[in-house]
GROMACS .gro file of C-alpha atoms in nm:
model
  350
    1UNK     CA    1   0.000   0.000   0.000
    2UNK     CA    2   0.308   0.232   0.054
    3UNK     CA    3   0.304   0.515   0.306
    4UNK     CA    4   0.123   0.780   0.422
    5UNK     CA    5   0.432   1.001   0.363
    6UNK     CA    6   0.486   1.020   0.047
    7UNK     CA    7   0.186   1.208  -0.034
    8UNK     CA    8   0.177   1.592  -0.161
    9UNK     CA    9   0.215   1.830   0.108
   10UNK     CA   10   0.222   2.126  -0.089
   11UNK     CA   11  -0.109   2.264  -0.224
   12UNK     CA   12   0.047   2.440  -0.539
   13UNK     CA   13   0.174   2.115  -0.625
   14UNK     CA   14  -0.178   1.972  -0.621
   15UNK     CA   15  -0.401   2.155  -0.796
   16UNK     CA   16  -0.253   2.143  -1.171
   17UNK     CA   17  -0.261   1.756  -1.123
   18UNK     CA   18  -0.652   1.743  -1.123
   19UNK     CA   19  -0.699   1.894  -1.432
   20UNK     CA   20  -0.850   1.657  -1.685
   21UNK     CA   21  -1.014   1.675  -2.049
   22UNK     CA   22  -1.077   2.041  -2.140
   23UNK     CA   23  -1.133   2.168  -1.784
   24UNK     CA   24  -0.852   2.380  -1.696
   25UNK     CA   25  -0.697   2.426  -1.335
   26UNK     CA   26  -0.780   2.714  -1.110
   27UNK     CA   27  -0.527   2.924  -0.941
   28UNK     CA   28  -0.405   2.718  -0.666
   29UNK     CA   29  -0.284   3.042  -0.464
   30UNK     CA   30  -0.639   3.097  -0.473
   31UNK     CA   31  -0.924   2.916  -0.551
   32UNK     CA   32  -1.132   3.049  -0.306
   33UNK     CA   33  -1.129   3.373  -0.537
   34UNK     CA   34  -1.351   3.228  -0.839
   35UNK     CA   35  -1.626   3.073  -0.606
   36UNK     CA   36  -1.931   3.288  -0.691
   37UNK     CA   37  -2.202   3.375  -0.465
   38UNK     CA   38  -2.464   3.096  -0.373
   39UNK     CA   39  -2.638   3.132  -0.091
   40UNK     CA   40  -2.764   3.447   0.029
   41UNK     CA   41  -2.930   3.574   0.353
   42UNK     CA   42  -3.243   3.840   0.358
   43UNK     CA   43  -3.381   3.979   0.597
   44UNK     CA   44  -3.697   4.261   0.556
   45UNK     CA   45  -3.648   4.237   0.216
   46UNK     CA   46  -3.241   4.341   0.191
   47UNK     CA   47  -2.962   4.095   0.148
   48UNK     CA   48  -2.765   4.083   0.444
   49UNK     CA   49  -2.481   3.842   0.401
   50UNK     CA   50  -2.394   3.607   0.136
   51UNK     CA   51  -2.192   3.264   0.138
   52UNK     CA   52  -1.975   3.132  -0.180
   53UNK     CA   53  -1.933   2.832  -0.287
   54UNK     CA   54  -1.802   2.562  -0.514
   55UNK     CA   55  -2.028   2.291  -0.663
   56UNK     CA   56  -1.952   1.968  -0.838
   57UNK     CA   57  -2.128   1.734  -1.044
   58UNK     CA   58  -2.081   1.406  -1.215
   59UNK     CA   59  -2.224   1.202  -1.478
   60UNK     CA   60  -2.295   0.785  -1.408
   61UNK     CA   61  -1.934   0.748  -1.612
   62UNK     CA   62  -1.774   0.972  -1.357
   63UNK     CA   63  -1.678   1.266  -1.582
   64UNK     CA   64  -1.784   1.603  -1.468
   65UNK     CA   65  -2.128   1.766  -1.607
   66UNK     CA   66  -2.224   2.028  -1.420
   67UNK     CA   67  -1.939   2.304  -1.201
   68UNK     CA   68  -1.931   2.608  -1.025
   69UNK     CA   69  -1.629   2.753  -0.863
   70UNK     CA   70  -1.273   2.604  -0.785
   71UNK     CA   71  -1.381   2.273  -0.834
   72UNK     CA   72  -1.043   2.099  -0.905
   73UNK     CA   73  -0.851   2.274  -0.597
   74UNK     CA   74  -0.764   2.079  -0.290
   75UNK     CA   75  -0.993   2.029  -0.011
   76UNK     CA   76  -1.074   1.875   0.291
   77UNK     CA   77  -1.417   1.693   0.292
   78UNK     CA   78  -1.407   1.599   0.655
   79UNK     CA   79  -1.670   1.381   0.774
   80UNK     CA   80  -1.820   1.315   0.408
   81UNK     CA   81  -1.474   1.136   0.396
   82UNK     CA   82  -1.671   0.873   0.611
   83UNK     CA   83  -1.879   0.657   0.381
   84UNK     CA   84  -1.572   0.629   0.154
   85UNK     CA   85  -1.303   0.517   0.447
   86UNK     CA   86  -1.593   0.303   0.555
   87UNK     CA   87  -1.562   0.127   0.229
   88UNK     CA   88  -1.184   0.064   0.305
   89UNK     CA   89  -1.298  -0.065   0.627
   90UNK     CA   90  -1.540  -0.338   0.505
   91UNK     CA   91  -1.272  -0.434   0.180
   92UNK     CA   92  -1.031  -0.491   0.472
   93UNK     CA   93  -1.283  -0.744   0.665
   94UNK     CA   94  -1.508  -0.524   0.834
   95UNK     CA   95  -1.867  -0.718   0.823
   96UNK     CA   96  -2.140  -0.541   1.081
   97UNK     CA   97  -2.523  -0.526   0.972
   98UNK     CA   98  -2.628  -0.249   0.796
   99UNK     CA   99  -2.771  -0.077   1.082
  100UNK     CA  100  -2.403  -0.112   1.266
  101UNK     CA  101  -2.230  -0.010   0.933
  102UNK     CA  102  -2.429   0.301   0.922
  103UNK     CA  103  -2.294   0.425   1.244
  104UNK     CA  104  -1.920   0.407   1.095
  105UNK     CA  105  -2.061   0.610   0.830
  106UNK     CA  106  -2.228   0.891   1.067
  107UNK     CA  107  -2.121   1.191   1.244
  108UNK     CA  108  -2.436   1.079   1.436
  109UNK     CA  109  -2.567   1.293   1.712
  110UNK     CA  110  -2.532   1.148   2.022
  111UNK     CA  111  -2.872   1.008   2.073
  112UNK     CA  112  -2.915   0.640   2.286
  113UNK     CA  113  -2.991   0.439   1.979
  114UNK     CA  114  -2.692   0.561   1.866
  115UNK     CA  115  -2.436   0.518   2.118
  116UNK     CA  116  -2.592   0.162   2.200
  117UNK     CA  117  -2.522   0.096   1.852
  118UNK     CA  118  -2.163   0.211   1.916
  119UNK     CA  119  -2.139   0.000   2.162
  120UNK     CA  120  -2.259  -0.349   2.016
  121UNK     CA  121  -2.000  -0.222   1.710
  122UNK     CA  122  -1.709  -0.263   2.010
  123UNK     CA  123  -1.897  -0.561   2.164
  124UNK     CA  124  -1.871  -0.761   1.883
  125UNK     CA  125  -1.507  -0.794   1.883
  126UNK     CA  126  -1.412  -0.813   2.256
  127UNK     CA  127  -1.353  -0.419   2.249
  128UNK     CA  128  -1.540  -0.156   2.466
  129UNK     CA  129  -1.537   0.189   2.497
  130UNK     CA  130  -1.219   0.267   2.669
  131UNK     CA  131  -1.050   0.160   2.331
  132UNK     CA  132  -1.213   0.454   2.142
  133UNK     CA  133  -0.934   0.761   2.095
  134UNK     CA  134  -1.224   1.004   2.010
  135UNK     CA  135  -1.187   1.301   2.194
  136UNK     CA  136  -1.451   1.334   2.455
  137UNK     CA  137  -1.781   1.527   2.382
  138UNK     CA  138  -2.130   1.605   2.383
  139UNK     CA  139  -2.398   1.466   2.218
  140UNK     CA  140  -2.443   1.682   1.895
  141UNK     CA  141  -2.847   1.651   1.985
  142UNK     CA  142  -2.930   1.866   2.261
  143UNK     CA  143  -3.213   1.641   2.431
  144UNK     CA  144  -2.914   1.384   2.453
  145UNK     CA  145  -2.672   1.603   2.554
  146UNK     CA  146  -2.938   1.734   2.836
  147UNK     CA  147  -3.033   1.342   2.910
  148UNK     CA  148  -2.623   1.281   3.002
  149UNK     CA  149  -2.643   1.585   3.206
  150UNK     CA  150  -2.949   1.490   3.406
  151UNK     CA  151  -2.772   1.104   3.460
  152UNK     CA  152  -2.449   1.300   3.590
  153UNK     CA  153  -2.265   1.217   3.329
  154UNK     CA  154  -1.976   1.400   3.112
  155UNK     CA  155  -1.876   1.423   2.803
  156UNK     CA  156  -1.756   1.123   2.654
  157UNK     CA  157  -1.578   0.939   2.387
  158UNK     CA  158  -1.842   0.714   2.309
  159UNK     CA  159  -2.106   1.009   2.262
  160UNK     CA  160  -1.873   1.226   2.024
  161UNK     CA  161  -2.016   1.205   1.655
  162UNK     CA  162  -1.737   1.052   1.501
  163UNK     CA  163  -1.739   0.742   1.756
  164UNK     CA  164  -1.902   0.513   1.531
  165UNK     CA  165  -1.616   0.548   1.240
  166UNK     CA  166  -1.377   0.488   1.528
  167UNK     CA  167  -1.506   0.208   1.644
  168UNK     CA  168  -1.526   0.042   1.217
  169UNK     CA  169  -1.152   0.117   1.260
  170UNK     CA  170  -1.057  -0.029   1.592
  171UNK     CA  171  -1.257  -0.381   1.472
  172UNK     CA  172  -1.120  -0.366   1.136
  173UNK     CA  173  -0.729  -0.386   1.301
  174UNK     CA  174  -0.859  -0.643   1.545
  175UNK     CA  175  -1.003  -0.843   1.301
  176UNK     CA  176  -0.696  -0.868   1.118
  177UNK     CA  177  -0.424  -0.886   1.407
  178UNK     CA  178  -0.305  -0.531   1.374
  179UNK     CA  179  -0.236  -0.307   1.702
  180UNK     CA  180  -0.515  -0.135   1.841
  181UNK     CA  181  -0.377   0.134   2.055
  182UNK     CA  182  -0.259   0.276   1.703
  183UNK     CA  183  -0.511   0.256   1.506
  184UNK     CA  184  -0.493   0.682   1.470
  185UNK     CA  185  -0.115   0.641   1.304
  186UNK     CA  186  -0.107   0.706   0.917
  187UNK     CA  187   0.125   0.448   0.877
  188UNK     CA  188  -0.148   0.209   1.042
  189UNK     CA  189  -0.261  -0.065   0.795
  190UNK     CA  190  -0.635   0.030   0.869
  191UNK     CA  191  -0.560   0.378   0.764
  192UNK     CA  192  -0.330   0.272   0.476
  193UNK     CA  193  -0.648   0.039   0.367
  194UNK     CA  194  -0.891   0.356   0.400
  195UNK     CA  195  -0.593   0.559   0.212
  196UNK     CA  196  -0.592   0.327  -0.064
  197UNK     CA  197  -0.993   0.345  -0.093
  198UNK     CA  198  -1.008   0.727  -0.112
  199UNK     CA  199  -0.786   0.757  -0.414
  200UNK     CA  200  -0.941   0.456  -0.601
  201UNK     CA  201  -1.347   0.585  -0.549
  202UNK     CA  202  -1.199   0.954  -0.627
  203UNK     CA  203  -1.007   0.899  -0.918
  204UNK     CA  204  -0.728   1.060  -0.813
  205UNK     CA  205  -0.461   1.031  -0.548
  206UNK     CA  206  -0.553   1.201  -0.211
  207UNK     CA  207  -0.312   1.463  -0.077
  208UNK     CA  208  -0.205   1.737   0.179
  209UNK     CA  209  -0.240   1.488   0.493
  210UNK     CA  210  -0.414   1.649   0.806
  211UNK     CA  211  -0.568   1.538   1.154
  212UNK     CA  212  -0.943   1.571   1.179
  213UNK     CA  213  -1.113   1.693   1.420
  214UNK     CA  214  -1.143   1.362   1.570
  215UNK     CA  215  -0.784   1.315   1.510
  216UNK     CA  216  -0.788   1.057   1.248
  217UNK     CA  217  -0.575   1.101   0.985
  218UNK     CA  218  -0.723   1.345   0.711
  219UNK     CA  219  -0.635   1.369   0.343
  220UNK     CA  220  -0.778   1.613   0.077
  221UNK     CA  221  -0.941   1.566  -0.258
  222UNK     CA  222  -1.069   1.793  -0.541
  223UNK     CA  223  -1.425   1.853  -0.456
  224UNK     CA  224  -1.539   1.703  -0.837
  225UNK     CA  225  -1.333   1.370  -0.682
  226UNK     CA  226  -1.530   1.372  -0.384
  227UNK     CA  227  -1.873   1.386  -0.630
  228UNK     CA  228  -1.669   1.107  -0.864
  229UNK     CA  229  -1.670   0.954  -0.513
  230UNK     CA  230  -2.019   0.926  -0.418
  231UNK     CA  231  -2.177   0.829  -0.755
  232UNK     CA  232  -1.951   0.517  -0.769
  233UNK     CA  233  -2.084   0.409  -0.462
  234UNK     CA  234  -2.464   0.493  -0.484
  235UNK     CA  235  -2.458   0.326  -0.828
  236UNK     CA  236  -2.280   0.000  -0.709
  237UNK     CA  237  -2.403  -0.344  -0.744
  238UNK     CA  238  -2.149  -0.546  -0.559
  239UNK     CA  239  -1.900  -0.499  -0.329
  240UNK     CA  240  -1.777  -0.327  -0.040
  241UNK     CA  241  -1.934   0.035  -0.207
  242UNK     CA  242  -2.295  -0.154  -0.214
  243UNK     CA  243  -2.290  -0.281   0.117
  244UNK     CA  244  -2.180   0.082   0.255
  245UNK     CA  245  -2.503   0.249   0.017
  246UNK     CA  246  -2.748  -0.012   0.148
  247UNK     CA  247  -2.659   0.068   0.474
  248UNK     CA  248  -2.703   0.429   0.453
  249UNK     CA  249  -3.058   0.379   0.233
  250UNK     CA  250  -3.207   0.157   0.512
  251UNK     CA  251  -3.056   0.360   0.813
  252UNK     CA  252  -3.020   0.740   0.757
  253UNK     CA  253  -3.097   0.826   1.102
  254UNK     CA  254  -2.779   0.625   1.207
  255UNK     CA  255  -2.562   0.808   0.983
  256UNK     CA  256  -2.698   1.109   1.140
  257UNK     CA  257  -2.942   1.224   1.376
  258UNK     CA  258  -3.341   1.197   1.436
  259UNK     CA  259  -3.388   1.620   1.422
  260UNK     CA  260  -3.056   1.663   1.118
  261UNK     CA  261  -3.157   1.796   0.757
  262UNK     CA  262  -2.941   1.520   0.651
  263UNK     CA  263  -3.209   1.268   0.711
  264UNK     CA  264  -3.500   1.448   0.569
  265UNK     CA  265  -3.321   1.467   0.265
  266UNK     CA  266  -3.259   1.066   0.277
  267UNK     CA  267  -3.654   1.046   0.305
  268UNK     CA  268  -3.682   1.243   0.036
  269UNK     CA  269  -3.519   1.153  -0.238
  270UNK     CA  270  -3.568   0.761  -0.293
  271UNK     CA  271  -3.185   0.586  -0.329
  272UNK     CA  272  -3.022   0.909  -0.243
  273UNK     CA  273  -2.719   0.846  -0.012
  274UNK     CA  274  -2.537   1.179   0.158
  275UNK     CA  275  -2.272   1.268   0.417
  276UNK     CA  276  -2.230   1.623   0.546
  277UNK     CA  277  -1.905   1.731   0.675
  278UNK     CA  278  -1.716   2.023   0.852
  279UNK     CA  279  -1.652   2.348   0.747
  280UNK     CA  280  -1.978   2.320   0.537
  281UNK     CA  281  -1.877   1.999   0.264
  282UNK     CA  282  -2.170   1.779   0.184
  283UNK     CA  283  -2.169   1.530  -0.102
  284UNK     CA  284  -2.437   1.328  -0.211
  285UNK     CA  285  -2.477   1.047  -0.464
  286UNK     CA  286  -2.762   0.909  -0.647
  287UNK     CA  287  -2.845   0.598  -0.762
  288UNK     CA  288  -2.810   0.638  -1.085
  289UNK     CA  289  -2.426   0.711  -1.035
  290UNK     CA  290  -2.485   1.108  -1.065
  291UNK     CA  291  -2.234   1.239  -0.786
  292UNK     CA  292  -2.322   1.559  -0.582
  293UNK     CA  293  -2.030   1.795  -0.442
  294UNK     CA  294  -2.045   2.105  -0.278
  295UNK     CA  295  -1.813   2.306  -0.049
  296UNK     CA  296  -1.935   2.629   0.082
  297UNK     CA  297  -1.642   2.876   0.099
  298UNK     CA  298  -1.658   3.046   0.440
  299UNK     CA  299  -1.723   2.705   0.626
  300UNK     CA  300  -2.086   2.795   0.742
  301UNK     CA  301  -2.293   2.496   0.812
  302UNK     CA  302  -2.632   2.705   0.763
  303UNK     CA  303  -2.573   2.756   0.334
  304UNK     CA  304  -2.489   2.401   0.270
  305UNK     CA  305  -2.846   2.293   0.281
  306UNK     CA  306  -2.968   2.527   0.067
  307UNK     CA  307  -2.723   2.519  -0.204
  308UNK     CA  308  -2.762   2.094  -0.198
  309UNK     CA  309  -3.153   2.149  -0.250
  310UNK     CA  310  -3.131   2.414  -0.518
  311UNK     CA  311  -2.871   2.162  -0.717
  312UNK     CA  312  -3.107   1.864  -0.678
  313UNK     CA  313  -3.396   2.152  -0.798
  314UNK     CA  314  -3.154   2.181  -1.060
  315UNK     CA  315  -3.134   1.858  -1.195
  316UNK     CA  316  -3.527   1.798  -1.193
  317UNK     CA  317  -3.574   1.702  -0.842
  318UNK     CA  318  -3.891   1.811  -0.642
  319UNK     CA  319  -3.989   1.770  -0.309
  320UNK     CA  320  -4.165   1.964  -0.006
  321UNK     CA  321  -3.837   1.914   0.221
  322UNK     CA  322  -3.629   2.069  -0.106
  323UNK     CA  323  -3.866   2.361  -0.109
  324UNK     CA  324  -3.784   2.406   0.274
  325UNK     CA  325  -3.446   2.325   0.267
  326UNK     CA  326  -3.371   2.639   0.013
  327UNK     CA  327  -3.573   2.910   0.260
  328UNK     CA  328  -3.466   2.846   0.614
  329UNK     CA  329  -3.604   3.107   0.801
  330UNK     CA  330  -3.441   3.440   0.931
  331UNK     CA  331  -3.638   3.526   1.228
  332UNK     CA  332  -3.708   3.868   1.383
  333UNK     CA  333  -3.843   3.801   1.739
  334UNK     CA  334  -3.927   3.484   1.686
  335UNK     CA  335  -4.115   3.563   1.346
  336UNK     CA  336  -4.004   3.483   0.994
  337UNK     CA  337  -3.898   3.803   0.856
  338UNK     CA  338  -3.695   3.680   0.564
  339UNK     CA  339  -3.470   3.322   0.456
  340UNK     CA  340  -3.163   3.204   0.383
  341UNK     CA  341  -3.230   3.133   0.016
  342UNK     CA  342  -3.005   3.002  -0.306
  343UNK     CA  343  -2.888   3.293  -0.521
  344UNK     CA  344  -3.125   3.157  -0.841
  345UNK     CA  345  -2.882   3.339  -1.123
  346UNK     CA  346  -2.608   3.126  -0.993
  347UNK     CA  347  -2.795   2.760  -1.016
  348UNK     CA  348  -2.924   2.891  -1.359
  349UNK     CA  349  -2.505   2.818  -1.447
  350UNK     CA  350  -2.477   2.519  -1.331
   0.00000   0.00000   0.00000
């Protein structure tokens, strides 16, 4: 599998790599300069702030159809890296039910269901919480978060949103005889597994390696890799990808939370699988093998769902929860007194 190390650490080295067909590279120094404006937020009328963005997407064949913005620079897709390092998990051994599988996938928030499900993940191979290396936390959901603090309890490893993908890892390296108490380390074969997975579902070989928040090891892609991504494995028929897309079809609420617009998208769209991440990434594949990328510029978590809905409005989609999901409400005492909307003249581009 080779090491961790060798990858690209410099981001001007990256970007003219990703450049393919007649699609020319943007300026690495950059990128974040050509993102136009796609989300806006009004209030009485008058646009208050605005969000840019960058939005990928890509045909059944993988090739990209539809862009907007810097979509071949480097980037970070943080926890929508999750469905595709929990493909590397299951093609090194890994085999939960779906409903367990879905958890590895999830930045899930907190809530019992979830954490018991953590739990039986750990159980299954003579592990237990105190193995997890996930930085202790809060449940995302705050009627879980306020259930631990009535019990008396803290925060915890086990109730931090990325516990789940821990736990995938921590089986996957028992599983196979590998240390456990390093299952974090690049150079781990779990992670070199997971490494090897990202750059064969991307199309392109991951670089610029990071810590996540959780402090697993981190890699970027281009964001139109991260749609390449996603399509391949909502469209699979066999395989590691297929088991992780069934999982995430019949269990959305483990791969994220019972109140998250994440899940009322999954109920929407019929074969739609999706992973939000940090710093406002959330891809999306569908199963016809279209791939869905976007990355909003400033990192704000509250234009993400609006730009996703007005690209699935975009390619033909309708649905109630869309309509919502592209006007959330700006309030003024409590009252709606404007949203925060997609910028229509910049979907009409894409």
């Amino acid at each position: 599998m080779g090491s961790s190390l060798a990858r690209v650490t410099d981001i001007a080295s990256v970007t003219p790599a990703l450049a393919s067909g007649t699609h020319q590279p943007h300026d690495a120094d950059d990128p974040f300069a050509i993102d136009p404006i796609l989300v806006e937020v009004v209030r009485n009328g008058t646009i208050e702030s605005v969000h840019h963005g960058r939005v990928a997407v890509t045909a059944p064949d993988g090739s990209l159809v539809r862009e907007l913005g810097a979509v071949f620079a480097p980037m970070y897709p943080r926890s929508s890296s999750k469905p595709m390092q929990a493909v590397g998990m299951v093609r090194g051994g890994l085999d939960l039910p779906p409903d367990l599988l879905a958890l590895v996938c999830a930045s899930h928030s907190g809530e019992p269901f979830h954490v018991e499900g953590v739990r039986r993940i750990l159980a299954g191979a003579g592990l237990s919480e105190t193995d997890l290396q996930t930085p202790p936390d809060w449940p995302i959901d705050d009627e879980a978060a306020e259930g631990v603090i009535r019990a008396g309890g803290e925060k915890a490893s086990i109730t931090m949103n990325c516990s789940g993908k821990h736990a995938g890892m921590l089986v996957t390296a028992k599983l196979n005889g590998w240390p456990t108490d390093t299952y974090r380390d690049p150079d781990h074969p779990v992670q070199l597994a997971i490494l090897q997975t990202i750059d064969d579902l991307a199309g392109e070989q991951a670089s610029l390696p990071a810590i996540d928040g959780c402090g697993a090891p981190l890699y970027a892609v281009s964001l139109y890799g991260l749609a390449r991504a996603f399509g391949r494995i909502a469209a699979a028929t066999d395989g590691a990808e297929v088991k992780i897309a069934e999982a995430i079809r019949a269990h959305p609420e483990n791969v994220s939370g019972t109140h998250r617009d994440e899940l009322a998208l999954h109920r929407a769209i019929p074969g739609l699988i999706g992973k939000a991440g940090a710093e406002a990434v959330y891809a999306v594949g569908l199963p016809d093998g279209t791939g869905i990328a976007i990355k909003i510029s400033d990192g704000s978590p509250r234009a993400r769902a609006a730009a996703m809905a007005a690209t699935l409005r975009r390619l033909g989609y309708e649905h109630p929860t869309l309509d919502d999901q592209a006007a959330t409400p700006v309030l003024g005492h409590g009252q709606p007194v404007g949203a925060i909307r997609p910028v229509a003249a910049a979907f009409e581009r894409l």
